[in-house]
């Protein structure tokens, strides 16, 4: 079993204790084990905005920034973000995302993955690969989070990268990467190198003013229908 | 503005019930006494079912249920045309249920290439050998990527999930159109 290390940098002791408690619940699966370390190398560094400057970016190492409740300021494009109060589900989703892109994990279990898994998990996956749904997941996963259905709707029709998926769905990064990792683990996700997807050769989305009036009206109407049916 | 959602599928799959679960008015039905000895129901739809969800300001979502019998298959693409989304309901207790799904996907092949669609499988029974994967295989064989979920159309929450899946796909497709 592969062991991945998580190291706090500049975190309050209470937060470190909390992360340790979370790891006891979600730190071990049949594929890997997470261990909390106080110093030395680690696959995941957890820090605050203020201590982020002390962290040196290294290929293959992920950084998670703990932010205060209501802090909507963006973090670095490669950084993960987790909000206070720290909760188990968000933490678990963040771990899944690191596992999905961890070269150490991929190398340690290369023989057990499909080509698509390997593509998702190699180091380049951190630099904006594209994901597309190969097959819809079962109802258990659909019902496990209120935003999953919405995210999947955008993955079903074309390949998108993580940032675009966040923008289109309006769902936070932690939830998106958590879902991507779970889909990948279930073999339902296709990972496409950016240059191979024809849709990525097009210009960025047109400004709203250029959208068809009927299309805009339909999108607005869908929002109202969701509210009317209690699906918002 | 008016848009439509279509519920289709073979007879006895629950299309009328699904529409009733959403419609704010009792659905308009065109049921007649069933003369088909192969169908275990007293009445069956021969025209179409109709319900509505009003959104205010004159905007409406119209809900249509197609007749299920194969002899009415010419109507299915007509009703599906320009729909916001389609729900194909299948009765898993029928011995040829996967074949029924395949037939609907075949008849609706062209419109479904550009329409949001969800497959709802009713009467899933753990004692039956058939699983959702069997239906998923049919969908994949036809080259579609549609969600396949168990559904009890008597439960409004289940019907809402079908609609939620449909709307999510529509929004994804709309984003694709904007992107292109």
Short mmCIF file of C-alpha atoms in Angstrom, two decimals, chain B residues 16-177:
data_model
loop_
_atom_site.label_atom_id
_atom_site.label_comp_id
_atom_site.label_asym_id
_atom_site.label_seq_id
_atom_site.Cartn_x
_atom_site.Cartn_y
_atom_site.Cartn_z
CA UNK B 16 -49.04 9.53 -17.11
CA UNK B 17 -48.14 9.14 -13.43
CA UNK B 18 -44.87 11.00 -13.89
CA UNK B 19 -46.63 13.93 -15.53
CA UNK B 20 -49.21 13.97 -12.75
CA UNK B 21 -46.37 14.18 -10.22
CA UNK B 22 -45.15 17.43 -11.77
CA UNK B 23 -48.17 19.10 -13.32
CA UNK B 24 -49.91 21.79 -11.31
CA UNK B 25 -53.20 20.82 -12.87
CA UNK B 26 -54.60 17.33 -13.31
CA UNK B 27 -53.06 16.07 -16.53
CA UNK B 28 -55.16 15.92 -19.65
CA UNK B 29 -55.18 12.29 -20.68
CA UNK B 30 -56.41 10.49 -23.76
CA UNK B 31 -56.84 7.07 -22.25
CA UNK B 32 -59.22 4.50 -23.65
CA UNK B 33 -60.17 1.05 -22.48
CA UNK B 34 -57.30 -1.30 -23.13
CA UNK B 35 -58.03 -4.03 -25.65
CA UNK B 36 -54.46 -5.31 -25.77
CA UNK B 37 -54.49 -8.63 -23.94
CA UNK B 38 -50.73 -8.39 -23.53
CA UNK B 39 -51.07 -5.33 -21.32
CA UNK B 40 -52.01 -5.72 -17.68
CA UNK B 41 -53.93 -2.45 -17.32
CA UNK B 42 -57.52 -1.34 -17.80
CA UNK B 43 -56.81 1.87 -19.71
CA UNK B 44 -53.99 3.01 -21.94
CA UNK B 45 -53.00 6.27 -23.63
CA UNK B 46 -53.69 6.48 -27.35
CA UNK B 47 -53.19 10.19 -28.01
CA UNK B 48 -50.96 12.02 -25.62
CA UNK B 49 -50.91 13.14 -22.00
CA UNK B 50 -50.49 16.77 -21.19
CA UNK B 51 -49.61 18.71 -18.07
CA UNK B 52 -48.16 22.12 -17.33
CA UNK B 53 -45.90 23.92 -14.88
CA UNK B 54 -46.47 27.69 -14.86
CA UNK B 55 -43.52 29.91 -14.10
CA UNK B 56 -45.28 33.25 -13.96
CA UNK B 57 -45.33 36.04 -16.50
CA UNK B 58 -47.03 33.77 -19.00
CA UNK B 59 -44.04 31.40 -19.18
CA UNK B 60 -44.86 27.72 -19.09
CA UNK B 61 -43.22 24.34 -19.21
CA UNK B 62 -45.47 21.94 -21.04
CA UNK B 63 -45.26 18.26 -20.13
CA UNK B 64 -46.14 15.74 -22.82
CA UNK B 65 -46.54 12.01 -22.55
CA UNK B 66 -46.42 10.02 -25.75
CA UNK B 67 -48.55 6.99 -26.47
CA UNK B 68 -46.40 3.93 -25.84
CA UNK B 69 -47.58 1.43 -28.41
CA UNK B 70 -45.30 0.81 -31.36
CA UNK B 71 -48.09 1.59 -33.80
CA UNK B 72 -47.85 5.20 -32.61
CA UNK B 73 -44.08 5.41 -33.02
CA UNK B 74 -44.48 7.94 -35.83
CA UNK B 75 -45.64 10.43 -33.17
CA UNK B 76 -42.59 10.10 -30.92
CA UNK B 77 -40.11 12.17 -32.98
CA UNK B 78 -42.81 14.73 -33.67
CA UNK B 79 -43.42 15.26 -29.98
CA UNK B 80 -39.73 15.20 -29.10
CA UNK B 81 -38.83 17.84 -31.67
CA UNK B 82 -37.58 21.04 -29.96
CA UNK B 83 -38.07 19.55 -26.52
CA UNK B 84 -35.99 20.78 -23.61
CA UNK B 85 -35.49 17.18 -22.63
CA UNK B 86 -36.82 13.65 -22.88
CA UNK B 87 -37.36 11.03 -20.21
CA UNK B 88 -37.61 7.47 -21.48
CA UNK B 89 -39.41 5.36 -18.90
CA UNK B 90 -39.01 1.59 -18.99
CA UNK B 91 -40.90 -1.05 -17.01
CA UNK B 92 -38.25 -3.52 -15.83
CA UNK B 93 -40.88 -6.16 -15.09
CA UNK B 94 -41.47 -6.63 -18.80
CA UNK B 95 -39.54 -9.58 -20.19
CA UNK B 96 -38.32 -7.62 -23.20
CA UNK B 97 -37.65 -4.36 -21.36
CA UNK B 98 -34.07 -3.84 -22.68
CA UNK B 99 -35.33 -4.44 -26.21
CA UNK B 100 -38.05 -1.87 -25.62
CA UNK B 101 -35.44 0.67 -24.59
CA UNK B 102 -33.40 -0.15 -27.67
CA UNK B 103 -36.43 0.41 -29.87
CA UNK B 104 -37.13 3.84 -28.41
CA UNK B 105 -33.49 4.84 -28.79
CA UNK B 106 -33.63 3.63 -32.38
CA UNK B 107 -36.80 5.51 -33.32
CA UNK B 108 -35.61 8.68 -31.56
CA UNK B 109 -31.99 8.33 -32.66
CA UNK B 110 -31.71 11.62 -34.56
CA UNK B 111 -33.51 13.98 -32.16
CA UNK B 112 -31.75 12.46 -29.17
CA UNK B 113 -28.36 13.41 -30.65
CA UNK B 114 -29.16 17.02 -29.75
CA UNK B 115 -31.62 16.65 -26.89
CA UNK B 116 -31.08 16.07 -23.19
CA UNK B 117 -32.31 12.62 -22.22
CA UNK B 118 -32.58 10.50 -19.10
CA UNK B 119 -33.56 6.84 -18.83
CA UNK B 120 -35.78 5.94 -15.86
CA UNK B 121 -36.12 2.25 -15.05
CA UNK B 122 -39.21 1.36 -13.06
CA UNK B 123 -40.06 -1.70 -11.00
CA UNK B 124 -36.46 -2.57 -10.28
CA UNK B 125 -36.58 -5.66 -8.14
CA UNK B 126 -33.43 -7.11 -6.59
CA UNK B 127 -34.81 -10.58 -7.16
CA UNK B 128 -34.77 -10.04 -10.90
CA UNK B 129 -31.59 -10.92 -12.69
CA UNK B 130 -31.61 -7.73 -14.72
CA UNK B 131 -29.66 -4.73 -13.45
CA UNK B 132 -29.26 -1.09 -14.44
CA UNK B 133 -26.03 -2.08 -16.16
CA UNK B 134 -28.04 -4.10 -18.66
CA UNK B 135 -29.86 -0.93 -19.66
CA UNK B 136 -26.65 1.08 -19.56
CA UNK B 137 -25.19 -1.38 -22.04
CA UNK B 138 -28.10 -0.74 -24.42
CA UNK B 139 -27.55 3.01 -24.17
CA UNK B 140 -23.82 2.64 -24.78
CA UNK B 141 -24.42 0.30 -27.72
CA UNK B 142 -26.48 3.02 -29.40
CA UNK B 143 -23.62 5.46 -28.85
CA UNK B 144 -25.33 7.63 -26.24
CA UNK B 145 -24.11 8.87 -22.86
CA UNK B 146 -27.35 9.21 -20.89
CA UNK B 147 -27.96 8.68 -17.20
CA UNK B 148 -29.82 5.48 -16.34
CA UNK B 149 -31.49 5.61 -12.95
CA UNK B 150 -34.07 3.57 -11.07
CA UNK B 151 -37.34 5.40 -10.68
CA UNK B 152 -40.64 4.98 -8.89
CA UNK B 153 -42.84 7.49 -10.66
CA UNK B 154 -45.27 7.46 -7.75
CA UNK B 155 -42.54 9.22 -5.77
CA UNK B 156 -42.34 12.87 -6.77
CA UNK B 157 -38.72 13.03 -5.63
CA UNK B 158 -37.82 10.35 -8.16
CA UNK B 159 -39.55 12.23 -10.98
CA UNK B 160 -37.82 15.44 -9.90
CA UNK B 161 -34.50 13.68 -10.14
CA UNK B 162 -35.28 12.79 -13.76
CA UNK B 163 -36.01 16.44 -14.46
CA UNK B 164 -32.87 17.55 -12.61
CA UNK B 165 -30.72 15.22 -14.71
CA UNK B 166 -32.42 16.48 -17.83
CA UNK B 167 -31.91 20.16 -16.99
CA UNK B 168 -28.26 19.62 -16.08
CA UNK B 169 -27.65 18.10 -19.49
CA UNK B 170 -29.51 20.89 -21.24
CA UNK B 171 -27.36 23.45 -19.47
CA UNK B 172 -24.25 21.49 -20.46
CA UNK B 173 -25.36 21.42 -24.08
CA UNK B 174 -26.19 25.12 -24.03
CA UNK B 175 -22.69 25.82 -22.71
CA UNK B 176 -21.30 23.80 -25.61
CA UNK B 177 -23.31 25.82 -28.14
#
